[in-house]
């Protein structure tokens, strides 16, 4: 099942995709696609619906972030062995964790805005994991039972803010629009193996990132196990699980960064497509 939120920013409505890829409105049944509707029982009720009985959404509305009212936006750094190699970083012993401000979250086709003073805005395609069941002290054997589904995240990053401004990575990760999420939440029953998903990102039609979740250093289950030992994961929390090689800062002979007018296209097997146009915050 593919769950979607559509409409103006801040006023999105819940929907699902029917067999022909059309939006079917769920407003009469659920208030939103958010933590309160992501448990197994709620998803099973939606799964049993006949999409043909639901109102068809006409036109081409804006697609919003696939999860509303996200609790924690958790990000894992340097989680692909080939990406760690391109940046010259050592393989981490434990998952590297940073937070992305929720105010960065936008829809999958919304503009990404280069903040004032930025010279090093970069791209990062990532597998997003949406928690559906409270997780505390879980082990990897049953960790995936706590997942509602998966989505695409573009962990847009300003490298100077991230690396050179005194403080933590969060500074370069949390600028407004730096968290495109969606287009839809694909429930976990449709993803047979989250550790075997092809990933690709293009800038202006040129392939920059090609990867597969098989090269993650820490699997989705291991990440959930680790984080749940530290704090409770709640329904509606989102974990962005790291990026494969091909980011701008790793380009040779010199880094390549986003500029006004650039267009990013992102795809992950089974999870759909994102596209963002880049513009400067003038």
PDB file of C-alpha atoms in Angstrom:
ATOM      1  CA  UNK A   1       0.000   0.000   0.000  1.00  0.00           C
ATOM      2  CA  UNK A   2       1.213   3.460  -0.916  1.00  0.00           C
ATOM      3  CA  UNK A   3       0.029   6.306   1.304  1.00  0.00           C
ATOM      4  CA  UNK A   4       0.206   9.924   0.188  1.00  0.00           C
ATOM      5  CA  UNK A   5      -0.492  13.405   1.523  1.00  0.00           C
ATOM      6  CA  UNK A   6      -1.617  16.034  -0.962  1.00  0.00           C
ATOM      7  CA  UNK A   7      -2.604  19.691  -0.957  1.00  0.00           C
ATOM      8  CA  UNK A   8      -1.200  23.019   0.120  1.00  0.00           C
ATOM      9  CA  UNK A   9       1.711  23.043   2.574  1.00  0.00           C
ATOM     10  CA  UNK A  10       0.382  22.762   6.108  1.00  0.00           C
ATOM     11  CA  UNK A  11      -3.075  21.684   4.936  1.00  0.00           C
ATOM     12  CA  UNK A  12      -2.333  18.314   3.323  1.00  0.00           C
ATOM     13  CA  UNK A  13      -5.015  15.620   3.114  1.00  0.00           C
ATOM     14  CA  UNK A  14      -4.462  11.850   3.356  1.00  0.00           C
ATOM     15  CA  UNK A  15      -4.802   9.591   0.330  1.00  0.00           C
ATOM     16  CA  UNK A  16      -3.681   6.279  -1.101  1.00  0.00           C
ATOM     17  CA  UNK A  17      -2.656   5.216  -4.583  1.00  0.00           C
ATOM     18  CA  UNK A  18      -5.007   2.888  -6.429  1.00  0.00           C
ATOM     19  CA  UNK A  19      -3.889   0.198  -8.853  1.00  0.00           C
ATOM     20  CA  UNK A  20      -3.627   2.721 -11.683  1.00  0.00           C
ATOM     21  CA  UNK A  21      -1.533   5.170  -9.687  1.00  0.00           C
ATOM     22  CA  UNK A  22      -4.409   7.593  -9.059  1.00  0.00           C
ATOM     23  CA  UNK A  23      -4.936   9.367  -5.741  1.00  0.00           C
ATOM     24  CA  UNK A  24      -7.912   8.243  -3.664  1.00  0.00           C
ATOM     25  CA  UNK A  25      -8.902  10.517  -0.797  1.00  0.00           C
ATOM     26  CA  UNK A  26      -8.918   9.088   2.750  1.00  0.00           C
ATOM     27  CA  UNK A  27     -10.144  12.212   4.568  1.00  0.00           C
ATOM     28  CA  UNK A  28     -13.421  10.598   5.620  1.00  0.00           C
ATOM     29  CA  UNK A  29     -11.566   7.740   7.278  1.00  0.00           C
ATOM     30  CA  UNK A  30      -8.393   9.196   8.807  1.00  0.00           C
ATOM     31  CA  UNK A  31      -7.380  12.720   9.755  1.00  0.00           C
ATOM     32  CA  UNK A  32      -3.838  12.353   8.434  1.00  0.00           C
ATOM     33  CA  UNK A  33      -1.040   9.939   7.620  1.00  0.00           C
ATOM     34  CA  UNK A  34       0.817  10.400  10.898  1.00  0.00           C
ATOM     35  CA  UNK A  35       1.861   8.604  14.063  1.00  0.00           C
ATOM     36  CA  UNK A  36      -1.704   7.873  15.137  1.00  0.00           C
ATOM     37  CA  UNK A  37      -2.552   6.010  11.947  1.00  0.00           C
ATOM     38  CA  UNK A  38       0.652   4.027  11.363  1.00  0.00           C
ATOM     39  CA  UNK A  39       0.137   1.062  13.702  1.00  0.00           C
ATOM     40  CA  UNK A  40      -0.471  -2.350  12.156  1.00  0.00           C
ATOM     41  CA  UNK A  41      -4.188  -2.428  12.997  1.00  0.00           C
ATOM     42  CA  UNK A  42      -4.849   0.968  11.406  1.00  0.00           C
ATOM     43  CA  UNK A  43      -2.847   0.084   8.299  1.00  0.00           C
ATOM     44  CA  UNK A  44      -4.671  -3.243   7.991  1.00  0.00           C
ATOM     45  CA  UNK A  45      -8.016  -1.418   8.027  1.00  0.00           C
ATOM     46  CA  UNK A  46      -6.853   0.825   5.186  1.00  0.00           C
ATOM     47  CA  UNK A  47      -5.416  -2.135   3.316  1.00  0.00           C
ATOM     48  CA  UNK A  48      -8.817  -3.865   3.317  1.00  0.00           C
ATOM     49  CA  UNK A  49     -10.499  -0.927   1.589  1.00  0.00           C
ATOM     50  CA  UNK A  50     -11.549  -1.133  -2.032  1.00  0.00           C
ATOM     51  CA  UNK A  51      -9.833   1.931  -3.543  1.00  0.00           C
ATOM     52  CA  UNK A  52     -12.579   2.190  -6.167  1.00  0.00           C
ATOM     53  CA  UNK A  53     -15.019   3.137  -3.397  1.00  0.00           C
ATOM     54  CA  UNK A  54     -12.914   6.126  -2.330  1.00  0.00           C
ATOM     55  CA  UNK A  55     -13.236   9.615  -3.851  1.00  0.00           C
ATOM     56  CA  UNK A  56     -10.907  10.187  -6.778  1.00  0.00           C
ATOM     57  CA  UNK A  57      -8.626  13.200  -6.382  1.00  0.00           C
ATOM     58  CA  UNK A  58      -8.938  15.287  -9.523  1.00  0.00           C
ATOM     59  CA  UNK A  59      -6.192  17.292 -11.208  1.00  0.00           C
ATOM     60  CA  UNK A  60      -2.545  17.399 -10.228  1.00  0.00           C
ATOM     61  CA  UNK A  61      -2.353  18.626  -6.641  1.00  0.00           C
ATOM     62  CA  UNK A  62       0.879  19.298  -4.816  1.00  0.00           C
ATOM     63  CA  UNK A  63       2.266  16.198  -3.096  1.00  0.00           C
ATOM     64  CA  UNK A  64       3.345  16.885   0.470  1.00  0.00           C
ATOM     65  CA  UNK A  65       5.689  14.990   2.804  1.00  0.00           C
ATOM     66  CA  UNK A  66       4.349  11.453   3.087  1.00  0.00           C
ATOM     67  CA  UNK A  67       4.185  11.628   6.900  1.00  0.00           C
ATOM     68  CA  UNK A  68       2.534  14.464   8.794  1.00  0.00           C
ATOM     69  CA  UNK A  69       3.535  15.812  12.187  1.00  0.00           C
ATOM     70  CA  UNK A  70       6.824  13.907  12.202  1.00  0.00           C
ATOM     71  CA  UNK A  71       8.085  13.459  15.736  1.00  0.00           C
ATOM     72  CA  UNK A  72      11.844  12.984  15.452  1.00  0.00           C
ATOM     73  CA  UNK A  73      13.789  13.327  12.192  1.00  0.00           C
ATOM     74  CA  UNK A  74      16.808  11.104  12.897  1.00  0.00           C
ATOM     75  CA  UNK A  75      19.704  10.769  10.456  1.00  0.00           C
ATOM     76  CA  UNK A  76      22.542   8.279  10.233  1.00  0.00           C
ATOM     77  CA  UNK A  77      25.879   9.516   8.886  1.00  0.00           C
ATOM     78  CA  UNK A  78      28.581   7.634   6.951  1.00  0.00           C
ATOM     79  CA  UNK A  79      26.486   4.473   6.761  1.00  0.00           C
ATOM     80  CA  UNK A  80      27.654   3.236   3.348  1.00  0.00           C
ATOM     81  CA  UNK A  81      31.118   1.743   3.120  1.00  0.00           C
ATOM     82  CA  UNK A  82      31.708   3.188  -0.349  1.00  0.00           C
ATOM     83  CA  UNK A  83      30.524   6.661   0.713  1.00  0.00           C
ATOM     84  CA  UNK A  84      32.812   6.623   3.767  1.00  0.00           C
ATOM     85  CA  UNK A  85      35.686   5.753   1.428  1.00  0.00           C
ATOM     86  CA  UNK A  86      34.979   8.658  -0.956  1.00  0.00           C
ATOM     87  CA  UNK A  87      35.021  11.131   1.941  1.00  0.00           C
ATOM     88  CA  UNK A  88      38.169   9.622   3.473  1.00  0.00           C
ATOM     89  CA  UNK A  89      36.355   8.793   6.709  1.00  0.00           C
ATOM     90  CA  UNK A  90      36.960   5.759   8.858  1.00  0.00           C
ATOM     91  CA  UNK A  91      34.246   3.102   9.116  1.00  0.00           C
ATOM     92  CA  UNK A  92      32.294   3.988  12.272  1.00  0.00           C
ATOM     93  CA  UNK A  93      32.116   1.506  15.129  1.00  0.00           C
ATOM     94  CA  UNK A  94      28.555   2.538  15.955  1.00  0.00           C
ATOM     95  CA  UNK A  95      25.903   4.370  13.923  1.00  0.00           C
ATOM     96  CA  UNK A  96      26.657   8.088  13.684  1.00  0.00           C
ATOM     97  CA  UNK A  97      23.520   9.983  14.684  1.00  0.00           C
ATOM     98  CA  UNK A  98      22.470  13.572  14.069  1.00  0.00           C
ATOM     99  CA  UNK A  99      19.112  15.314  14.031  1.00  0.00           C
ATOM    100  CA  UNK A 100      17.571  17.277  11.224  1.00  0.00           C
ATOM    101  CA  UNK A 101      15.214  20.083  12.235  1.00  0.00           C
ATOM    102  CA  UNK A 102      11.603  19.266  11.378  1.00  0.00           C
ATOM    103  CA  UNK A 103      11.276  22.712   9.807  1.00  0.00           C
ATOM    104  CA  UNK A 104      13.478  21.381   6.975  1.00  0.00           C
ATOM    105  CA  UNK A 105      10.788  18.914   5.870  1.00  0.00           C
ATOM    106  CA  UNK A 106       9.109  19.617   2.523  1.00  0.00           C
ATOM    107  CA  UNK A 107       7.349  17.666  -0.186  1.00  0.00           C
ATOM    108  CA  UNK A 108       9.167  15.554  -2.773  1.00  0.00           C
ATOM    109  CA  UNK A 109       8.590  18.043  -5.616  1.00  0.00           C
ATOM    110  CA  UNK A 110       8.948  21.288  -3.659  1.00  0.00           C
ATOM    111  CA  UNK A 111      11.848  23.636  -4.391  1.00  0.00           C
ATOM    112  CA  UNK A 112      15.090  23.278  -2.463  1.00  0.00           C
ATOM    113  CA  UNK A 113      16.289  26.727  -1.444  1.00  0.00           C
ATOM    114  CA  UNK A 114      20.007  27.500  -1.164  1.00  0.00           C
ATOM    115  CA  UNK A 115      20.338  29.581   2.014  1.00  0.00           C
ATOM    116  CA  UNK A 116      22.022  32.953   2.064  1.00  0.00           C
ATOM    117  CA  UNK A 117      25.791  32.636   2.412  1.00  0.00           C
ATOM    118  CA  UNK A 118      25.842  29.062   1.123  1.00  0.00           C
ATOM    119  CA  UNK A 119      28.554  27.972  -1.309  1.00  0.00           C
ATOM    120  CA  UNK A 120      28.481  24.214  -0.676  1.00  0.00           C
ATOM    121  CA  UNK A 121      24.902  22.925  -0.842  1.00  0.00           C
ATOM    122  CA  UNK A 122      25.005  19.193  -1.605  1.00  0.00           C
ATOM    123  CA  UNK A 123      22.641  16.284  -2.320  1.00  0.00           C
ATOM    124  CA  UNK A 124      22.190  12.925  -0.577  1.00  0.00           C
ATOM    125  CA  UNK A 125      19.652  10.279  -1.561  1.00  0.00           C
ATOM    126  CA  UNK A 126      18.638   8.145   1.412  1.00  0.00           C
ATOM    127  CA  UNK A 127      16.234   5.391   2.417  1.00  0.00           C
ATOM    128  CA  UNK A 128      13.749   6.752   4.937  1.00  0.00           C
ATOM    129  CA  UNK A 129      12.300   4.430   7.594  1.00  0.00           C
ATOM    130  CA  UNK A 130       9.008   5.409   9.222  1.00  0.00           C
ATOM    131  CA  UNK A 131       8.300   4.005  12.681  1.00  0.00           C
ATOM    132  CA  UNK A 132       4.800   2.603  13.189  1.00  0.00           C
ATOM    133  CA  UNK A 133       5.048   0.939  16.604  1.00  0.00           C
ATOM    134  CA  UNK A 134       6.782   2.204  19.732  1.00  0.00           C
ATOM    135  CA  UNK A 135      10.302   0.777  19.992  1.00  0.00           C
ATOM    136  CA  UNK A 136      12.275   0.632  23.229  1.00  0.00           C
ATOM    137  CA  UNK A 137      15.062  -1.879  23.900  1.00  0.00           C
ATOM    138  CA  UNK A 138      14.201  -3.937  20.810  1.00  0.00           C
ATOM    139  CA  UNK A 139      16.655  -6.335  19.190  1.00  0.00           C
ATOM    140  CA  UNK A 140      17.446  -6.632  15.517  1.00  0.00           C
ATOM    141  CA  UNK A 141      15.534  -9.902  15.192  1.00  0.00           C
ATOM    142  CA  UNK A 142      12.196  -8.134  15.628  1.00  0.00           C
ATOM    143  CA  UNK A 143      13.193  -4.532  14.865  1.00  0.00           C
ATOM    144  CA  UNK A 144      11.461  -4.443  11.469  1.00  0.00           C
ATOM    145  CA  UNK A 145       8.144  -5.279  13.158  1.00  0.00           C
ATOM    146  CA  UNK A 146       8.247  -1.686  14.437  1.00  0.00           C
ATOM    147  CA  UNK A 147       8.431  -0.209  10.925  1.00  0.00           C
ATOM    148  CA  UNK A 148       5.291   1.172   9.267  1.00  0.00           C
ATOM    149  CA  UNK A 149       6.991   1.644   5.911  1.00  0.00           C
ATOM    150  CA  UNK A 150       9.674   3.246   3.795  1.00  0.00           C
ATOM    151  CA  UNK A 151      10.138   6.360   1.693  1.00  0.00           C
ATOM    152  CA  UNK A 152      12.748   8.449  -0.120  1.00  0.00           C
ATOM    153  CA  UNK A 153      14.561  11.242   1.731  1.00  0.00           C
ATOM    154  CA  UNK A 154      16.892  13.800   0.176  1.00  0.00           C
ATOM    155  CA  UNK A 155      19.236  14.728   3.025  1.00  0.00           C
ATOM    156  CA  UNK A 156      20.272  18.053   1.485  1.00  0.00           C
ATOM    157  CA  UNK A 157      23.398  19.343   3.229  1.00  0.00           C
ATOM    158  CA  UNK A 158      25.366  22.584   3.335  1.00  0.00           C
ATOM    159  CA  UNK A 159      28.927  21.342   3.776  1.00  0.00           C
ATOM    160  CA  UNK A 160      30.502  24.589   5.010  1.00  0.00           C
ATOM    161  CA  UNK A 161      27.767  24.994   7.609  1.00  0.00           C
ATOM    162  CA  UNK A 162      28.127  21.308   8.487  1.00  0.00           C
ATOM    163  CA  UNK A 163      31.915  21.067   8.753  1.00  0.00           C
ATOM    164  CA  UNK A 164      33.299  24.556   9.309  1.00  0.00           C
ATOM    165  CA  UNK A 165      30.855  26.350  11.582  1.00  0.00           C
ATOM    166  CA  UNK A 166      31.608  25.540  15.210  1.00  0.00           C
ATOM    167  CA  UNK A 167      29.117  22.984  16.465  1.00  0.00           C
ATOM    168  CA  UNK A 168      27.468  19.845  15.145  1.00  0.00           C
ATOM    169  CA  UNK A 169      26.445  18.517  11.724  1.00  0.00           C
ATOM    170  CA  UNK A 170      22.879  19.609  12.445  1.00  0.00           C
ATOM    171  CA  UNK A 171      23.757  23.175  11.388  1.00  0.00           C
ATOM    172  CA  UNK A 172      24.392  22.122   7.797  1.00  0.00           C
ATOM    173  CA  UNK A 173      21.514  19.662   7.657  1.00  0.00           C
ATOM    174  CA  UNK A 174      18.613  21.709   8.971  1.00  0.00           C
ATOM    175  CA  UNK A 175      18.222  24.652   6.605  1.00  0.00           C
ATOM    176  CA  UNK A 176      14.672  25.266   5.390  1.00  0.00           C
ATOM    177  CA  UNK A 177      13.678  22.839   2.568  1.00  0.00           C
ATOM    178  CA  UNK A 178      16.639  20.524   3.255  1.00  0.00           C
ATOM    179  CA  UNK A 179      14.395  17.496   3.944  1.00  0.00           C
ATOM    180  CA  UNK A 180      12.280  16.487   0.908  1.00  0.00           C
ATOM    181  CA  UNK A 181      10.361  13.365   2.001  1.00  0.00           C
ATOM    182  CA  UNK A 182       8.112  11.117  -0.096  1.00  0.00           C
ATOM    183  CA  UNK A 183       6.387  10.960  -2.551  1.00  0.00           C
ATOM    184  CA  UNK A 184       4.622   8.176  -0.723  1.00  0.00           C
ATOM    185  CA  UNK A 185       4.954   5.956   2.296  1.00  0.00           C
ATOM    186  CA  UNK A 186       5.237   2.357   1.075  1.00  0.00           C
ATOM    187  CA  UNK A 187       4.090  -0.020   3.800  1.00  0.00           C
ATOM    188  CA  UNK A 188       6.629  -2.612   4.892  1.00  0.00           C
ATOM    189  CA  UNK A 189       4.711  -5.564   3.444  1.00  0.00           C
ATOM    190  CA  UNK A 190       5.532  -4.267  -0.056  1.00  0.00           C
ATOM    191  CA  UNK A 191       9.301  -4.146   0.576  1.00  0.00           C
ATOM    192  CA  UNK A 192      10.553  -7.717   0.806  1.00  0.00           C
ATOM    193  CA  UNK A 193      14.098  -6.719   1.776  1.00  0.00           C
ATOM    194  CA  UNK A 194      15.055  -3.162   2.734  1.00  0.00           C
ATOM    195  CA  UNK A 195      18.693  -4.233   2.332  1.00  0.00           C
ATOM    196  CA  UNK A 196      18.390  -4.785  -1.406  1.00  0.00           C
ATOM    197  CA  UNK A 197      17.066  -1.558  -2.903  1.00  0.00           C
ATOM    198  CA  UNK A 198      18.733   0.199  -5.820  1.00  0.00           C
ATOM    199  CA  UNK A 199      19.171   3.970  -5.485  1.00  0.00           C
ATOM    200  CA  UNK A 200      19.952   6.701  -7.992  1.00  0.00           C
ATOM    201  CA  UNK A 201      20.242  10.487  -7.987  1.00  0.00           C
ATOM    202  CA  UNK A 202      20.749  12.756 -10.993  1.00  0.00           C
ATOM    203  CA  UNK A 203      21.530  16.467 -11.189  1.00  0.00           C
ATOM    204  CA  UNK A 204      20.465  18.124 -14.440  1.00  0.00           C
ATOM    205  CA  UNK A 205      20.080  14.683 -16.008  1.00  0.00           C
ATOM    206  CA  UNK A 206      23.601  13.525 -15.094  1.00  0.00           C
ATOM    207  CA  UNK A 207      23.894  10.500 -12.835  1.00  0.00           C
ATOM    208  CA  UNK A 208      25.696  11.441  -9.637  1.00  0.00           C
ATOM    209  CA  UNK A 209      24.763   8.714  -7.161  1.00  0.00           C
ATOM    210  CA  UNK A 210      24.286   5.027  -7.873  1.00  0.00           C
ATOM    211  CA  UNK A 211      24.013   2.669  -4.953  1.00  0.00           C
ATOM    212  CA  UNK A 212      22.207  -0.118  -3.184  1.00  0.00           C
ATOM    213  CA  UNK A 213      21.121  -0.457   0.429  1.00  0.00           C
ATOM    214  CA  UNK A 214      23.067  -3.745   0.463  1.00  0.00           C
ATOM    215  CA  UNK A 215      26.243  -1.719   1.114  1.00  0.00           C
ATOM    216  CA  UNK A 216      24.944  -0.186   4.341  1.00  0.00           C
ATOM    217  CA  UNK A 217      27.391  -0.606   7.206  1.00  0.00           C
ATOM    218  CA  UNK A 218      24.503  -0.828   9.693  1.00  0.00           C
ATOM    219  CA  UNK A 219      21.267  -2.385   8.446  1.00  0.00           C
ATOM    220  CA  UNK A 220      17.843  -0.906   9.119  1.00  0.00           C
ATOM    221  CA  UNK A 221      17.284  -3.510  11.831  1.00  0.00           C
ATOM    222  CA  UNK A 222      20.642  -2.766  13.460  1.00  0.00           C
ATOM    223  CA  UNK A 223      19.944   0.974  13.401  1.00  0.00           C
ATOM    224  CA  UNK A 224      16.565   0.531  15.094  1.00  0.00           C
ATOM    225  CA  UNK A 225      18.096  -1.805  17.667  1.00  0.00           C
ATOM    226  CA  UNK A 226      20.865   0.696  18.450  1.00  0.00           C
ATOM    227  CA  UNK A 227      18.673   3.780  18.656  1.00  0.00           C
ATOM    228  CA  UNK A 228      16.042   2.055  20.774  1.00  0.00           C
ATOM    229  CA  UNK A 229      18.671   1.318  23.421  1.00  0.00           C
ATOM    230  CA  UNK A 230      19.258   5.068  23.742  1.00  0.00           C
ATOM    231  CA  UNK A 231      15.719   6.488  23.601  1.00  0.00           C
ATOM    232  CA  UNK A 232      12.187   5.530  22.630  1.00  0.00           C
ATOM    233  CA  UNK A 233      11.239   5.554  18.966  1.00  0.00           C
ATOM    234  CA  UNK A 234       7.634   6.664  18.554  1.00  0.00           C
ATOM    235  CA  UNK A 235       5.136   6.160  15.729  1.00  0.00           C
ATOM    236  CA  UNK A 236       5.707   8.887  13.162  1.00  0.00           C
ATOM    237  CA  UNK A 237       9.443   9.182  13.806  1.00  0.00           C
ATOM    238  CA  UNK A 238      11.513   9.074  10.613  1.00  0.00           C
ATOM    239  CA  UNK A 239      15.035   7.643  10.306  1.00  0.00           C
ATOM    240  CA  UNK A 240      17.101   8.660   7.284  1.00  0.00           C
ATOM    241  CA  UNK A 241      19.621   5.853   6.961  1.00  0.00           C
ATOM    242  CA  UNK A 242      22.611   7.305   5.101  1.00  0.00           C
ATOM    243  CA  UNK A 243      23.707   7.867   1.516  1.00  0.00           C
ATOM    244  CA  UNK A 244      25.712   5.920  -1.087  1.00  0.00           C
ATOM    245  CA  UNK A 245      28.721   7.426  -2.917  1.00  0.00           C
ATOM    246  CA  UNK A 246      28.486  10.245  -5.447  1.00  0.00           C
ATOM    247  CA  UNK A 247      27.809  13.285  -3.284  1.00  0.00           C
ATOM    248  CA  UNK A 248      29.107  16.630  -4.502  1.00  0.00           C
ATOM    249  CA  UNK A 249      31.769  17.004  -1.815  1.00  0.00           C
ATOM    250  CA  UNK A 250      33.387  13.756  -2.970  1.00  0.00           C
ATOM    251  CA  UNK A 251      33.722  14.676  -6.640  1.00  0.00           C
ATOM    252  CA  UNK A 252      37.215  14.634  -8.179  1.00  0.00           C
ATOM    253  CA  UNK A 253      39.295  16.588  -9.028  1.00  0.00           C
ATOM    254  CA  UNK A 254      37.188  19.138  -7.114  1.00  0.00           C
ATOM    255  CA  UNK A 255      33.828  19.180  -5.327  1.00  0.00           C
ATOM    256  CA  UNK A 256      30.651  20.081  -7.213  1.00  0.00           C
ATOM    257  CA  UNK A 257      27.794  21.840  -5.460  1.00  0.00           C
ATOM    258  CA  UNK A 258      24.241  22.853  -6.294  1.00  0.00           C
ATOM    259  CA  UNK A 259      23.494  26.140  -7.999  1.00  0.00           C
ATOM    260  CA  UNK A 260      20.379  28.175  -8.726  1.00  0.00           C
ATOM    261  CA  UNK A 261      18.309  26.436 -11.426  1.00  0.00           C
ATOM    262  CA  UNK A 262      19.714  22.943 -10.938  1.00  0.00           C
ATOM    263  CA  UNK A 263      17.243  20.037 -10.896  1.00  0.00           C
ATOM    264  CA  UNK A 264      17.632  16.901  -8.777  1.00  0.00           C
ATOM    265  CA  UNK A 265      15.908  13.587  -9.596  1.00  0.00           C
ATOM    266  CA  UNK A 266      15.911  10.767  -7.051  1.00  0.00           C
ATOM    267  CA  UNK A 267      14.695   7.158  -7.297  1.00  0.00           C
ATOM    268  CA  UNK A 268      14.710   4.131  -5.006  1.00  0.00           C
ATOM    269  CA  UNK A 269      13.382   0.751  -6.122  1.00  0.00           C
ATOM    270  CA  UNK A 270       9.722   0.423  -5.179  1.00  0.00           C
ATOM    271  CA  UNK A 271       9.573   3.828  -3.475  1.00  0.00           C
ATOM    272  CA  UNK A 272       8.950   6.156  -6.398  1.00  0.00           C
ATOM    273  CA  UNK A 273      10.589   9.340  -7.618  1.00  0.00           C
ATOM    274  CA  UNK A 274      11.406  12.807  -6.304  1.00  0.00           C
ATOM    275  CA  UNK A 275      12.301  15.937  -8.254  1.00  0.00           C
ATOM    276  CA  UNK A 276      13.396  19.276  -6.804  1.00  0.00           C
ATOM    277  CA  UNK A 277      14.367  22.460  -8.518  1.00  0.00           C
ATOM    278  CA  UNK A 278      17.058  24.453  -6.720  1.00  0.00           C
ATOM    279  CA  UNK A 279      16.731  28.180  -6.232  1.00  0.00           C
ATOM    280  CA  UNK A 280      18.690  30.779  -4.298  1.00  0.00           C
ATOM    281  CA  UNK A 281      17.219  32.525  -1.284  1.00  0.00           C
ATOM    282  CA  UNK A 282      17.612  36.044  -2.703  1.00  0.00           C
TER     283      UNK A 282
END
